Short mmCIF file of C-alpha atoms and ligand atoms in Angstrom, two decimals:
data_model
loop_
_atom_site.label_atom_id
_atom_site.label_comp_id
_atom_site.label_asym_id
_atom_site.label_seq_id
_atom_site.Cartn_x
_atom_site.Cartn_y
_atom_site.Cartn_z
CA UNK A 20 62.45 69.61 86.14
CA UNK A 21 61.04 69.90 89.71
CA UNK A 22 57.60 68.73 89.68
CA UNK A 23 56.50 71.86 91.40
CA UNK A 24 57.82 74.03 89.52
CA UNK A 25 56.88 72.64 86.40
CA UNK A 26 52.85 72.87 88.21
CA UNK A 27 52.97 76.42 89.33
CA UNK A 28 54.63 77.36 85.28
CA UNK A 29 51.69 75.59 84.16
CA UNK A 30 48.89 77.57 86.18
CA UNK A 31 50.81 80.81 84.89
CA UNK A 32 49.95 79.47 81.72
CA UNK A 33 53.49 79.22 80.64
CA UNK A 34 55.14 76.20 78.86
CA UNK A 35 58.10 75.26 80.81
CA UNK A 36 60.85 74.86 78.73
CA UNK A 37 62.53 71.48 79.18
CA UNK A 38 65.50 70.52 77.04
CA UNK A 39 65.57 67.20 75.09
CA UNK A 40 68.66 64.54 75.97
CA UNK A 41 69.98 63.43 72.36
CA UNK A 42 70.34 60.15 71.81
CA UNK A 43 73.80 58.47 70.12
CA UNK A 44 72.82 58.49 66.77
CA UNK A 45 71.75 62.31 66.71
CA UNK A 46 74.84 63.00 68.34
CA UNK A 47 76.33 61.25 65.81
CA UNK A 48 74.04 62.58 63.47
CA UNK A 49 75.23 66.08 64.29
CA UNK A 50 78.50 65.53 64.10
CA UNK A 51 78.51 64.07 60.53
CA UNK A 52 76.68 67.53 59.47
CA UNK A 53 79.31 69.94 61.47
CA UNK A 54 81.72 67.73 58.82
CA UNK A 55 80.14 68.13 56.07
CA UNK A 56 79.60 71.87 56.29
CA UNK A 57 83.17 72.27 57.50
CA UNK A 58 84.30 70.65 54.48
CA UNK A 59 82.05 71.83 52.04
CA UNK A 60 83.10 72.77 48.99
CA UNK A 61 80.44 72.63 46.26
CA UNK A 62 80.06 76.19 45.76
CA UNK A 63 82.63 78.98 44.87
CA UNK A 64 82.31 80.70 48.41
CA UNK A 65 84.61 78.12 49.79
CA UNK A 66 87.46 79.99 48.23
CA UNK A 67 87.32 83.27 50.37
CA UNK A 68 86.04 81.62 53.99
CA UNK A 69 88.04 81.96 56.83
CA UNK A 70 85.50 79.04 58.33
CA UNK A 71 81.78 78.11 57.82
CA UNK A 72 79.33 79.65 60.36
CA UNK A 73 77.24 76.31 60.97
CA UNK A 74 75.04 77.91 63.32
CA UNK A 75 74.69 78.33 67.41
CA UNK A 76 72.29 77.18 69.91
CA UNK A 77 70.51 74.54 71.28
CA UNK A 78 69.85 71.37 69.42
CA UNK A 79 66.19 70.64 71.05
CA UNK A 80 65.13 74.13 70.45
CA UNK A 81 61.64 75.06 70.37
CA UNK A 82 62.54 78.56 68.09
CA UNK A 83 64.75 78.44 65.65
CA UNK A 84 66.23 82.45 63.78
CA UNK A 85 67.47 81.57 60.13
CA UNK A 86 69.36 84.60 58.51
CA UNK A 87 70.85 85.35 55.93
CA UNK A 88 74.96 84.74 55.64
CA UNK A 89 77.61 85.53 57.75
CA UNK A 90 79.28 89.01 57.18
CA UNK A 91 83.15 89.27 58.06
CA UNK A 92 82.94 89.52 61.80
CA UNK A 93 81.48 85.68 61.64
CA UNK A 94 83.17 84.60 58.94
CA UNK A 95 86.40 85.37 61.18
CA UNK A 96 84.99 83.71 64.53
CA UNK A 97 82.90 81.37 63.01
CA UNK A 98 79.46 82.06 64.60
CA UNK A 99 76.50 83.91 63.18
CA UNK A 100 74.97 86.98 64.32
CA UNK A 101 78.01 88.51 66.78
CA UNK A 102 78.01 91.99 65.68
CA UNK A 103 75.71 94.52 66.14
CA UNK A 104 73.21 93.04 64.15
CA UNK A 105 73.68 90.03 66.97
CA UNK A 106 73.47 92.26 69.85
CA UNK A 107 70.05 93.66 68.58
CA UNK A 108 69.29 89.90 67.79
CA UNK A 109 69.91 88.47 71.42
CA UNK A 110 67.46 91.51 72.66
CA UNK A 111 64.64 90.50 70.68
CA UNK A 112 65.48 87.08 71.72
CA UNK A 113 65.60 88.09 75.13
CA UNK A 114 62.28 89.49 74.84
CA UNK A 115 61.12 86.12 73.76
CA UNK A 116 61.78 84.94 77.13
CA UNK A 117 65.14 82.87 74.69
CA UNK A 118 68.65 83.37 74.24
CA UNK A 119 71.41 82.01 71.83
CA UNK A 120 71.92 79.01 73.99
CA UNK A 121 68.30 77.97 74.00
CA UNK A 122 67.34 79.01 70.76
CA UNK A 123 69.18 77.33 67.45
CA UNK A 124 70.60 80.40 64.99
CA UNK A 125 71.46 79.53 61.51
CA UNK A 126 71.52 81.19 58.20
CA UNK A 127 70.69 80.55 54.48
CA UNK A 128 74.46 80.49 53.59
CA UNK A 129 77.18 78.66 55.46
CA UNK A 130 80.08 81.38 53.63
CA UNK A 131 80.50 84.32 53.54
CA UNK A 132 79.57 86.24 50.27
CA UNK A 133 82.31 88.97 49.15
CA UNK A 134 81.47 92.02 50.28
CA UNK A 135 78.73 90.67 51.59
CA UNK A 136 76.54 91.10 48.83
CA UNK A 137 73.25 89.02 48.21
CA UNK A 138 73.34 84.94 48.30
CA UNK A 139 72.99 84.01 44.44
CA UNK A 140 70.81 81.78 43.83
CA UNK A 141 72.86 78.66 42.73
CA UNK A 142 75.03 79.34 46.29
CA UNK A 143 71.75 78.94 48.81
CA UNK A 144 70.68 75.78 46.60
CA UNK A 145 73.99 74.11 47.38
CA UNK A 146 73.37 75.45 50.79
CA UNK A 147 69.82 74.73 51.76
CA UNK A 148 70.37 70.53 52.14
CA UNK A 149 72.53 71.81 55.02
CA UNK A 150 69.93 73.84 56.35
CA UNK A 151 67.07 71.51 55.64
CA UNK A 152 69.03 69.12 57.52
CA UNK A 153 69.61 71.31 60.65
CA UNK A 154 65.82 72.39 60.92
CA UNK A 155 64.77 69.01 60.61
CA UNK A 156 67.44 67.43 63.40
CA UNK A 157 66.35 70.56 65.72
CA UNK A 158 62.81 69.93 64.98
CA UNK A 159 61.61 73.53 66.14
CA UNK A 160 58.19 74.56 67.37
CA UNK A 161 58.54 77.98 65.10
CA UNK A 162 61.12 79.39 62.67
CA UNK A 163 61.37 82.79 62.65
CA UNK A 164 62.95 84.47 59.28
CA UNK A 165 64.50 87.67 59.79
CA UNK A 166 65.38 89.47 56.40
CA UNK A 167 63.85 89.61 53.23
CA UNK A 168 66.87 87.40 51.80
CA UNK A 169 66.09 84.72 54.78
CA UNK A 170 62.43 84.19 53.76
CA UNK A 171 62.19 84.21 50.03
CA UNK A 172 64.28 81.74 50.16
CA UNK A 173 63.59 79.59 53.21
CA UNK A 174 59.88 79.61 51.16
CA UNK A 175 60.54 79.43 47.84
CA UNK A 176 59.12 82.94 47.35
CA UNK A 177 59.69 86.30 45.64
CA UNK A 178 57.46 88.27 47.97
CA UNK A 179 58.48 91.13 49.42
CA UNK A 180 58.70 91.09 53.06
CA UNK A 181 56.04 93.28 53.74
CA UNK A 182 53.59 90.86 52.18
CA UNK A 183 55.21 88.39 54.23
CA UNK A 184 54.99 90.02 57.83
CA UNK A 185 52.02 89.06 60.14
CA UNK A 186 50.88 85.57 58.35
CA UNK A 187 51.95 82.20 59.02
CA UNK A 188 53.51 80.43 56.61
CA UNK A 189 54.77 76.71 56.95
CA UNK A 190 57.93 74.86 56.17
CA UNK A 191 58.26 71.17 55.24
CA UNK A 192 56.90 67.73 55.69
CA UNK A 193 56.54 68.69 59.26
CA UNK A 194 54.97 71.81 58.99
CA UNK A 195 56.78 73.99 60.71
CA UNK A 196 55.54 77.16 61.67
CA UNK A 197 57.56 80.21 59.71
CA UNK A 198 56.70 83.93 60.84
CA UNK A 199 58.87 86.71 59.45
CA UNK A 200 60.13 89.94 60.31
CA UNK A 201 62.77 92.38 59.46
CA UNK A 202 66.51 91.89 59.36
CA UNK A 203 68.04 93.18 62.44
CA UNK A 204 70.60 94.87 60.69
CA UNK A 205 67.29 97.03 59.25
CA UNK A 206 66.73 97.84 62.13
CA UNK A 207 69.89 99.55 62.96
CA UNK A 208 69.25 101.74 60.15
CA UNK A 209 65.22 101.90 60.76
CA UNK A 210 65.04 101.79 64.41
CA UNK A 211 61.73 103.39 63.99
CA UNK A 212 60.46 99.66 62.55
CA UNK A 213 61.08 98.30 65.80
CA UNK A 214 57.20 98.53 67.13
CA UNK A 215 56.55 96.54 63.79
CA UNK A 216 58.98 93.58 64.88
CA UNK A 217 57.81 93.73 68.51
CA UNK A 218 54.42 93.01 66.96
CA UNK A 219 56.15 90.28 64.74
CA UNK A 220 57.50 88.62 67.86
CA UNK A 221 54.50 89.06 69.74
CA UNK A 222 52.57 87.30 67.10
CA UNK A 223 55.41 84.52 66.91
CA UNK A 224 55.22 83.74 70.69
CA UNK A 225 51.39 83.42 70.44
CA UNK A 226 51.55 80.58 67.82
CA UNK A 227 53.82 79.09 70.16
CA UNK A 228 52.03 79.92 72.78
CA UNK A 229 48.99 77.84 71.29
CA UNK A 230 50.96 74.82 69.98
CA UNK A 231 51.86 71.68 71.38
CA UNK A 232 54.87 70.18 70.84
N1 LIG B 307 73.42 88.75 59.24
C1 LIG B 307 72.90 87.53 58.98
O1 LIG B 307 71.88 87.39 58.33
N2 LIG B 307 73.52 86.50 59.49
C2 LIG B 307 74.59 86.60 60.27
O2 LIG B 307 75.10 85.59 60.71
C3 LIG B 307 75.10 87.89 60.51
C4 LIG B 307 74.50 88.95 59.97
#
């Protein structure tokens, strides 16, 4: 990045976002995991995919959105968060000052559940090496959990979300930041909850905000 540039973000007090060059191996690291998940068949969802949704974005991301599973529209085009849900998604990401190409999006299940009912249990543990995998390669500054479903199980918890909201929790031997906040698609039906995720993502961007990488 221009050196000026990168002086005049800094006396705005704002991190410049510069993207990290992979190197071979985690190119070829990445690749190996794409196969695996494409391939994957060690639960029963394999049976009623159209594809696995591996997840979009950047691999050097600093924030990283984990969901819950795809629903139909990305079980059929293979990326998460595209409907309406999404659209409501890329705003808040927007707000962030991100986007799906900078940020990395992922979710707890790589399938699609039937009628998309809840992940069971046995499903996200055949799932989570996968995702395990992915936040480790991306190495993210700050995972943010969106859903109820997302976060109990990205933490191991029965919680509900509201005793979740507004507290940081951490995730791994890295200690990765994890804030949480409502499901998108709860906010379609709740749009009065959005003031309470504005404050989530407020409180998000001022962890990262106060971090260093
Ligand atoms: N909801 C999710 O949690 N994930 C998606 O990919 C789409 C909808």
């Amino acid at each position: 990045m221009d050196p000026v540039r990168t002086r005049y973000l800094e006396a705005m007090g704002i991190t410049p976002w510069v993207a990290r060059t992979a190197t071979p191996d985690q190119r070829r690291d990445w690749q190996e995991l794409r196969q695996s998940v494409a391939g994957c068949v060690l639960c029963p969802l394999h049976e009623g995919r159209t594809q696995t949704v591996f997840g979009v974005g950047s691999e050097s991301a600093d924030w990283m959105v984990i969901g819950e599973a795809p629903g139909a529209e990305e079980d059929r085009l293979g990326e998460p968060f595209v409907g309406r849900a999404g659209q409501l998604l890329d705003e808040m990401l927007k707000a962030l000052g991100q986007s799906r190409e900078t940020a990395f999006i992922a979710n707890i299940l790589k399938c699609r559940p039937p009628n998309n009912r809840d992940p069971q249990p046995e499903e996200a543990a055949c799932c989570a090496p996968y995702l395990e995998r992915q936040i480790e390669m991306v190495a993210p500054r700050i995972i943010l959990a969106v859903g109820r479903i997302a976060a109990q199980n990205l933490l191991s918890t029965d919680s509900p979300i509201g005793r979740m909201r507004g507290r940081v929790f951490h995730y791994g031997a890295r200690r990765v930041p994890v804030v949480v906040t409502y499901h998108p698609a709860y906010l379609l039906r709740r749009p009065s909850e959005k003031g309470k995720v504005w404050r989530d993502l407020l409180f998000a961007a001022n962890l990262v905000a106060g971090s260093s990488r």
